[in-house]
């Protein structure tokens, strides 16, 4: 959920690369709960009068996320983390520019066995996500491009479901 200035989630907007991904017909909760910060260049929170430009659906404010544009010589990176509850996170990414073409892309995997204090085991979380941005410069002042972001996650929450079953909940999102 997104609460800006004490308003309800449906009174705030989420925008990804300039495109509104929140409205009355689409749930962005899967995106907010499953995305990560890899590959983003900007995160902006607009509130008050500055959010009024985006209409009545942004009374509380606007959360705007932007995928980074590739620049410079091509570079590649790998990130790995390991922590308690057998948790791990990994990211592979590549970005750069070749002539008039630029790119930024990556994949991320995450898993945790988040054991709670409950005598019932569970609370496991697994996620796979990806992002990409491709741009082609038409001239010094304009370009054409495309971004793609998506993911697939599952989690177990035995405390909120039947105690006799531990059925994973699954979420999937794709944004183009």
Coordinates of C-alpha atoms in Angstrom, one line a residue:
X1 CA 0.0 0.0 0.0
X2 CA 1.0 3.6 -0.5
X3 CA -0.1 6.2 2.0
X4 CA 1.1 9.8 1.2
X5 CA -0.1 12.7 3.4
X6 CA -2.5 10.4 5.3
X7 CA -4.6 9.5 2.2
X8 CA -5.7 6.1 1.1
X9 CA -3.8 4.1 -1.5
X10 CA -6.4 4.8 -4.2
X11 CA -5.9 8.6 -3.7
X12 CA -2.2 8.4 -4.7
X13 CA -0.6 7.6 -8.1
X14 CA 2.3 5.3 -9.0
X15 CA 4.1 6.1 -12.2
X16 CA 6.8 4.0 -13.8
X17 CA 8.9 5.7 -16.5
X18 CA 6.2 8.3 -16.9
X19 CA 3.3 5.9 -17.3
X20 CA 0.6 5.7 -14.7
X21 CA 0.4 2.1 -13.4
X22 CA -2.2 2.7 -10.7
X23 CA -5.9 3.1 -11.4
X24 CA -9.2 1.7 -10.4
X25 CA -8.8 -1.3 -12.7
X26 CA -5.2 -2.3 -12.0
X27 CA -3.6 -3.3 -8.8
X28 CA 0.0 -2.0 -8.4
X29 CA 0.4 -3.7 -5.0
X30 CA 2.1 -6.7 -6.7
X31 CA 4.6 -4.3 -8.3
X32 CA 5.3 -2.4 -5.1
X33 CA 5.7 -5.5 -3.1
X34 CA 7.8 -7.4 -5.5
X35 CA 10.0 -4.8 -7.3
X36 CA 13.5 -3.7 -6.1
X37 CA 15.6 -0.7 -6.6
X38 CA 18.1 -2.3 -9.1
X39 CA 18.1 -0.4 -12.4
X40 CA 16.3 2.7 -11.2
X41 CA 17.8 6.2 -11.7
X42 CA 15.2 8.3 -9.9
X43 CA 12.6 7.9 -7.2
X44 CA 10.5 11.0 -6.7
X45 CA 7.6 11.6 -4.3
X46 CA 5.4 14.5 -5.2
X47 CA 3.0 15.8 -2.6
X48 CA 0.9 18.8 -2.1
X49 CA 0.3 21.2 -5.0
X50 CA 3.0 19.7 -7.1
X51 CA 1.0 16.5 -7.5
X52 CA -2.1 18.3 -8.7
X53 CA -0.7 18.3 -12.3
X54 CA -1.5 14.5 -12.4
X55 CA -5.2 15.0 -11.7
X56 CA -7.7 14.0 -9.0
X57 CA -6.3 10.5 -8.7
X58 CA -3.2 12.1 -7.1
X59 CA -4.8 14.0 -4.2
X60 CA -2.4 12.3 -1.8
X61 CA 0.6 12.5 -4.1
X62 CA 2.6 10.7 -6.7
X63 CA 5.4 8.1 -6.5
X64 CA 7.4 8.2 -9.7
X65 CA 10.1 5.6 -10.5
X66 CA 12.4 5.9 -13.5
X67 CA 14.5 3.2 -15.1
X68 CA 18.1 4.4 -15.7
X69 CA 19.3 5.1 -19.2
X70 CA 22.5 3.3 -20.3
X71 CA 25.5 5.6 -20.9
X72 CA 29.2 5.4 -21.5
X73 CA 31.2 2.4 -22.3
X74 CA 29.4 -0.9 -21.7
X75 CA 29.8 -2.2 -18.1
X76 CA 28.5 -5.4 -16.4
X77 CA 28.0 -6.1 -12.7
X78 CA 27.0 -8.9 -10.4
X79 CA 25.7 -8.4 -6.8
X80 CA 25.2 -11.1 -4.2
X81 CA 24.0 -10.9 -0.6
X82 CA 23.4 -13.6 2.0
X83 CA 21.8 -13.1 5.4
X84 CA 19.8 -14.6 8.3
X85 CA 17.0 -17.1 7.7
X86 CA 18.9 -18.5 4.7
X87 CA 18.1 -15.3 2.8
X88 CA 19.9 -14.5 -0.5
X89 CA 19.7 -11.8 -3.1
X90 CA 21.5 -11.7 -6.5
X91 CA 21.5 -9.3 -9.4
X92 CA 23.2 -9.4 -12.8
X93 CA 23.2 -6.2 -14.9
X94 CA 24.6 -4.6 -18.0
X95 CA 24.4 -1.1 -19.2
X96 CA 26.1 1.2 -21.7
X97 CA 25.9 3.0 -25.1
X98 CA 27.1 2.0 -28.5
X99 CA 26.8 4.8 -31.0
X100 CA 23.2 6.1 -30.9
X101 CA 21.9 3.0 -29.1
X102 CA 21.9 2.7 -25.3
X103 CA 20.7 0.0 -23.0
X104 CA 20.3 -0.9 -19.3
X105 CA 19.1 -4.4 -18.4
X106 CA 19.2 -6.8 -15.5
X107 CA 17.8 -9.8 -13.7
X108 CA 17.3 -10.2 -9.9
X109 CA 16.6 -13.3 -7.8
X110 CA 15.7 -13.3 -4.1
X111 CA 14.7 -16.0 -1.6
X112 CA 14.2 -16.1 2.2
X113 CA 12.9 -18.6 4.6
X114 CA 11.6 -15.9 6.9
X115 CA 10.7 -18.1 9.9
X116 CA 8.5 -16.1 12.3
X117 CA 8.2 -16.8 16.0
X118 CA 5.2 -18.9 15.2
X119 CA 5.3 -22.7 15.8
X120 CA 4.1 -23.1 12.2
X121 CA 6.9 -23.0 9.7
X122 CA 6.5 -21.0 6.6
X123 CA 6.6 -17.3 5.6
X124 CA 8.9 -18.2 2.7
X125 CA 9.3 -15.7 0.0
X126 CA 10.8 -16.2 -3.5
X127 CA 11.1 -13.7 -6.3
X128 CA 12.5 -13.3 -9.8
X129 CA 12.4 -9.9 -11.5
X130 CA 13.8 -8.2 -14.6
X131 CA 14.2 -4.8 -16.1
X132 CA 15.3 -3.3 -19.3
X133 CA 15.5 0.0 -21.1
X134 CA 16.5 0.6 -24.7
X135 CA 17.0 4.0 -26.3
X136 CA 17.9 5.1 -29.8
X137 CA 19.0 8.8 -30.3
X138 CA 17.3 10.3 -33.4
X139 CA 19.3 13.5 -33.1
X140 CA 20.9 15.7 -30.4
X141 CA 17.5 16.5 -28.8
X142 CA 15.2 13.5 -29.2
X143 CA 15.3 9.8 -28.9
X144 CA 12.9 6.8 -29.1
X145 CA 12.9 4.1 -26.4
X146 CA 11.2 1.3 -24.6
X147 CA 11.3 0.0 -21.1
X148 CA 10.1 -3.4 -19.8
X149 CA 9.9 -4.5 -16.2
X150 CA 8.3 -7.6 -14.7
X151 CA 8.5 -10.2 -12.1
X152 CA 7.2 -13.3 -10.5
X153 CA 7.0 -14.0 -6.8
X154 CA 5.5 -16.4 -4.3
X155 CA 5.1 -16.3 -0.6
X156 CA 3.7 -18.4 2.1
X157 CA 1.7 -16.9 5.0
X158 CA 0.4 -19.7 7.2
X159 CA -0.7 -17.3 9.9
X160 CA -3.3 -15.7 7.6
X161 CA -4.6 -18.9 5.9
X162 CA -5.7 -22.3 7.0
X163 CA -3.4 -23.7 9.6
X164 CA -3.6 -27.2 8.1
X165 CA -2.4 -26.1 4.7
X166 CA 0.5 -23.9 3.6
X167 CA -0.5 -22.9 0.1
X168 CA 1.8 -20.4 -1.5
X169 CA 0.4 -17.2 -2.8
X170 CA 1.6 -16.2 -6.3
X171 CA 2.0 -12.8 -7.9
X172 CA 3.1 -11.9 -11.4
X173 CA 3.5 -8.5 -13.0
X174 CA 4.7 -7.3 -16.4
X175 CA 5.0 -3.6 -17.4
X176 CA 5.9 -2.4 -20.9

